[in-house]
């Protein structure tokens, strides 16, 4: 099986089994998605979704959040991981949005990664999910699954290298959706320990030794 045939097989499988794959974070606009994604670092989407309704009611946009103090935000996000630094970054991010971008979330990698607390992965999530752009966020699930399925070469040993390899390997119009496919497959089927290989329609082409 050539690499292209492997990609076609994987894309076809996910296209049939997860046609409506989407983010599990709850949000109503680009600003809320950016906040939720920043909060989700090293934290579950489930936990983030528990704290954002009250947070967004109190701070629905960059303007209101920019006037908050770290202490005020901390009351809302204290149950997520690294709450102090996230509260600080959220205030700084909202202030920069207001000062430099008229309170509007930008849609380019360069502009997004200028925002405090926003790294490449968060920027890619916003680009792919909020703006439907051909972006590929790489988290631990995407990293693991793309290696196990040999979509990317073993030399792709950093998130950025995996991102570049996936962008090169997958059809551009499908990149944003493929991110959800790989992430959800990793979250529920191809788990890091004890993956559920018996329930996986891709085990026939899997290169991982986990199920042999």
GROMACS .gro file of N, CA, C and O in nm, residues 147-197:
model
  204
  147UNK      N    1   0.109   0.933   1.406
  147UNK     CA    2   0.226   0.843   1.405
  147UNK      C    3   0.183   0.697   1.399
  147UNK      O    4   0.238   0.619   1.322
  148UNK      N    5   0.084   0.660   1.480
  148UNK     CA    6   0.041   0.519   1.482
  148UNK      C    7  -0.011   0.474   1.346
  148UNK      O    8   0.010   0.360   1.305
  149UNK      N    9  -0.079   0.565   1.277
  149UNK     CA   10  -0.134   0.530   1.146
  149UNK      C   11  -0.034   0.557   1.033
  149UNK      O   12  -0.066   0.540   0.916
  150UNK      N   13   0.087   0.600   1.072
  150UNK     CA   14   0.194   0.629   0.975
  150UNK      C   15   0.151   0.728   0.867
  150UNK      O   16   0.189   0.716   0.752
  151UNK      N   17   0.071   0.826   0.908
  151UNK     CA   18   0.037   0.936   0.815
  151UNK      C   19   0.159   1.026   0.803
  151UNK      O   20   0.185   1.085   0.699
  152UNK      N   21   0.234   1.036   0.914
  152UNK     CA   22   0.354   1.120   0.915
  152UNK      C   23   0.476   1.031   0.936
  152UNK      O   24   0.466   0.924   0.994
  153UNK      N   25   0.594   1.074   0.890
  153UNK     CA   26   0.715   0.994   0.909
  153UNK      C   27   0.760   0.996   1.055
  153UNK      O   28   0.726   1.088   1.130
  154UNK      N   29   0.836   0.896   1.095
  154UNK     CA   30   0.884   0.889   1.235
  154UNK      C   31   0.975   1.007   1.267
  154UNK      O   32   0.992   1.043   1.383
  155UNK      N   33   1.033   1.069   1.165
  155UNK     CA   34   1.120   1.185   1.189
  155UNK      C   35   1.040   1.309   1.230
  155UNK      O   36   1.099   1.406   1.278
  156UNK      N   37   0.910   1.306   1.213
  156UNK     CA   38   0.825   1.419   1.255
  156UNK      C   39   0.805   1.409   1.406
  156UNK      O   40   0.706   1.358   1.456
  157UNK      N   41   0.906   1.458   1.480
  157UNK     CA   42   0.909   1.432   1.625
  157UNK      C   43   0.874   1.554   1.710
  157UNK      O   44   0.893   1.554   1.829
  158UNK      N   45   0.822   1.660   1.647
  158UNK     CA   46   0.770   1.774   1.723
  158UNK      C   47   0.631   1.807   1.668
  158UNK      O   48   0.600   1.773   1.554
  159UNK      N   49   0.548   1.874   1.748
  159UNK     CA   50   0.414   1.912   1.698
  159UNK      C   51   0.421   1.990   1.566
  159UNK      O   52   0.341   1.967   1.476
  160UNK      N   53   0.520   2.080   1.554
  160UNK     CA   54   0.527   2.160   1.432
  160UNK      C   55   0.563   2.074   1.311
  160UNK      O   56   0.511   2.093   1.201
  161UNK      N   57   0.652   1.976   1.331
  161UNK     CA   58   0.689   1.886   1.220
  161UNK      C   59   0.571   1.798   1.180
  161UNK      O   60   0.548   1.771   1.062
  162UNK      N   61   0.494   1.753   1.281
  162UNK     CA   62   0.374   1.673   1.252
  162UNK      C   63   0.273   1.759   1.176
  162UNK      O   64   0.212   1.714   1.078
  163UNK      N   65   0.257   1.882   1.219
  163UNK     CA   66   0.165   1.974   1.151
  163UNK      C   67   0.202   1.988   1.003
  163UNK      O   68   0.118   1.974   0.914
  164UNK      N   69   0.331   2.013   0.977
  164UNK     CA   70   0.377   2.031   0.838
  164UNK      C   71   0.354   1.904   0.756
  164UNK      O   72   0.312   1.909   0.641
  165UNK      N   73   0.382   1.787   0.818
  165UNK     CA   74   0.366   1.660   0.747
  165UNK      C   75   0.220   1.632   0.716
  165UNK      O   76   0.185   1.582   0.608
  166UNK      N   77   0.131   1.664   0.811
  166UNK     CA   78  -0.013   1.643   0.789
  166UNK      C   79  -0.065   1.737   0.681
  166UNK      O   80  -0.145   1.697   0.597
  167UNK      N   81  -0.020   1.862   0.684
  167UNK     CA   82  -0.063   1.959   0.583
  167UNK      C   83  -0.020   1.911   0.444
  167UNK      O   84  -0.092   1.925   0.346
  168UNK      N   85   0.099   1.850   0.437
  168UNK     CA   86   0.149   1.800   0.308
  168UNK      C   87   0.075   1.673   0.264
  168UNK      O   88   0.052   1.652   0.145
  169UNK      N   89   0.035   1.590   0.362
  169UNK     CA   90  -0.022   1.458   0.329
  169UNK      C   91  -0.172   1.461   0.300
  169UNK      O   92  -0.222   1.385   0.219
  170UNK      N   93  -0.244   1.549   0.368
  170UNK     CA   94  -0.391   1.546   0.360
  170UNK      C   95  -0.443   1.648   0.259
  170UNK      O   96  -0.382   1.752   0.239
  171UNK      N   97  -0.558   1.619   0.198
  171UNK     CA   98  -0.618   1.715   0.105
  171UNK      C   99  -0.650   1.847   0.176
  171UNK      O  100  -0.713   1.846   0.283
  172UNK      N  101  -0.606   1.957   0.120
  172UNK     CA  102  -0.620   2.089   0.185
  172UNK      C  103  -0.764   2.119   0.230
  172UNK      O  104  -0.783   2.166   0.343
  173UNK      N  105  -0.866   2.094   0.148
  173UNK     CA  106  -1.003   2.128   0.192
  173UNK      C  107  -1.047   2.048   0.315
  173UNK      O  108  -1.143   2.086   0.382
  174UNK      N  109  -0.979   1.936   0.343
  174UNK     CA  110  -1.021   1.851   0.455
  174UNK      C  111  -0.941   1.875   0.582
  174UNK      O  112  -0.969   1.815   0.685
  175UNK      N  113  -0.841   1.962   0.577
  175UNK     CA  114  -0.752   1.977   0.692
  175UNK      C  115  -0.825   2.009   0.822
  175UNK      O  116  -0.802   1.945   0.925
  176UNK      N  117  -0.912   2.109   0.818
  176UNK     CA  118  -0.981   2.151   0.940
  176UNK      C  119  -1.063   2.036   0.999
  176UNK      O  120  -1.062   2.011   1.119
  177UNK      N  121  -1.132   1.961   0.912
  177UNK     CA  122  -1.212   1.847   0.959
  177UNK      C  123  -1.123   1.731   1.003
  177UNK      O  124  -1.152   1.664   1.103
  178UNK      N  125  -1.014   1.709   0.930
  178UNK     CA  126  -0.922   1.599   0.963
  178UNK      C  127  -0.864   1.617   1.103
  178UNK      O  128  -0.838   1.519   1.174
  179UNK      N  129  -0.846   1.741   1.144
  179UNK     CA  130  -0.800   1.768   1.281
  179UNK      C  131  -0.897   1.707   1.381
  179UNK      O  132  -0.857   1.639   1.476
  180UNK      N  133  -1.027   1.726   1.360
  180UNK     CA  134  -1.128   1.668   1.452
  180UNK      C  135  -1.128   1.516   1.442
  180UNK      O  136  -1.143   1.448   1.543
  181UNK      N  137  -1.113   1.462   1.322
  181UNK     CA  138  -1.109   1.317   1.305
  181UNK      C  139  -0.998   1.255   1.389
  181UNK      O  140  -1.022   1.162   1.467
  182UNK      N  141  -0.878   1.309   1.374
  182UNK     CA  142  -0.762   1.252   1.444
  182UNK      C  143  -0.774   1.272   1.594
  182UNK      O  144  -0.745   1.183   1.673
  183UNK      N  145  -0.821   1.391   1.634
  183UNK     CA  146  -0.833   1.421   1.776
  183UNK      C  147  -0.937   1.331   1.843
  183UNK      O  148  -0.910   1.270   1.947
  184UNK      N  149  -1.055   1.319   1.783
  184UNK     CA  150  -1.161   1.238   1.844
  184UNK      C  151  -1.126   1.089   1.840
  184UNK      O  152  -1.157   1.015   1.934
  185UNK      N  153  -1.059   1.047   1.733
  185UNK     CA  154  -1.015   0.906   1.725
  185UNK      C  155  -0.917   0.877   1.838
  185UNK      O  156  -0.924   0.773   1.903
  186UNK      N  157  -0.827   0.975   1.864
  186UNK     CA  158  -0.730   0.958   1.971
  186UNK      C  159  -0.793   0.967   2.109
  186UNK      O  160  -0.751   0.900   2.203
  187UNK      N  161  -0.895   1.048   2.121
  187UNK     CA  162  -0.959   1.069   2.252
  187UNK      C  163  -1.042   0.948   2.294
  187UNK      O  164  -1.048   0.913   2.412
  188UNK      N  165  -1.108   0.884   2.196
  188UNK     CA  166  -1.204   0.778   2.232
  188UNK      C  167  -1.166   0.637   2.187
  188UNK      O  168  -1.212   0.541   2.247
  189UNK      N  169  -1.087   0.623   2.081
  189UNK     CA  170  -1.054   0.489   2.031
  189UNK      C  171  -0.906   0.459   2.045
  189UNK      O  172  -0.866   0.365   2.114
  190UNK      N  173  -0.824   0.542   1.982
  190UNK     CA  174  -0.679   0.518   1.980
  190UNK      C  175  -0.614   0.587   2.100
  190UNK      O  176  -0.528   0.674   2.086
  191UNK      N  177  -0.659   0.545   2.220
  191UNK     CA  178  -0.614   0.610   2.343
  191UNK      C  179  -0.466   0.580   2.368
  191UNK      O  180  -0.411   0.483   2.316
  192UNK      N  181  -0.406   0.662   2.452
  192UNK     CA  182  -0.262   0.649   2.471
  192UNK      C  183  -0.226   0.516   2.537
  192UNK      O  184  -0.141   0.445   2.489
  193UNK      N  185  -0.296   0.482   2.643
  193UNK     CA  186  -0.275   0.350   2.704
  193UNK      C  187  -0.396   0.262   2.673
  193UNK      O  188  -0.508   0.309   2.677
  194UNK      N  189  -0.371   0.136   2.646
  194UNK     CA  190  -0.478   0.041   2.615
  194UNK      C  191  -0.576   0.093   2.510
  194UNK      O  192  -0.695   0.112   2.538
  195UNK      N  193  -0.528   0.118   2.388
  195UNK     CA  194  -0.621   0.163   2.282
  195UNK      C  195  -0.724   0.056   2.249
  195UNK      O  196  -0.698  -0.064   2.267
  196UNK      N  197  -0.840   0.099   2.204
  196UNK     CA  198  -0.952   0.007   2.176
  196UNK      C  199  -0.942  -0.044   2.032
  196UNK      O  200  -1.028  -0.015   1.948
  197UNK      N  201  -0.840  -0.124   2.007
  197UNK     CA  202  -0.813  -0.166   1.869
  197UNK      C  203  -0.925  -0.251   1.810
  197UNK      O  204  -0.949  -0.249   1.689
   0.00000   0.00000   0.00000
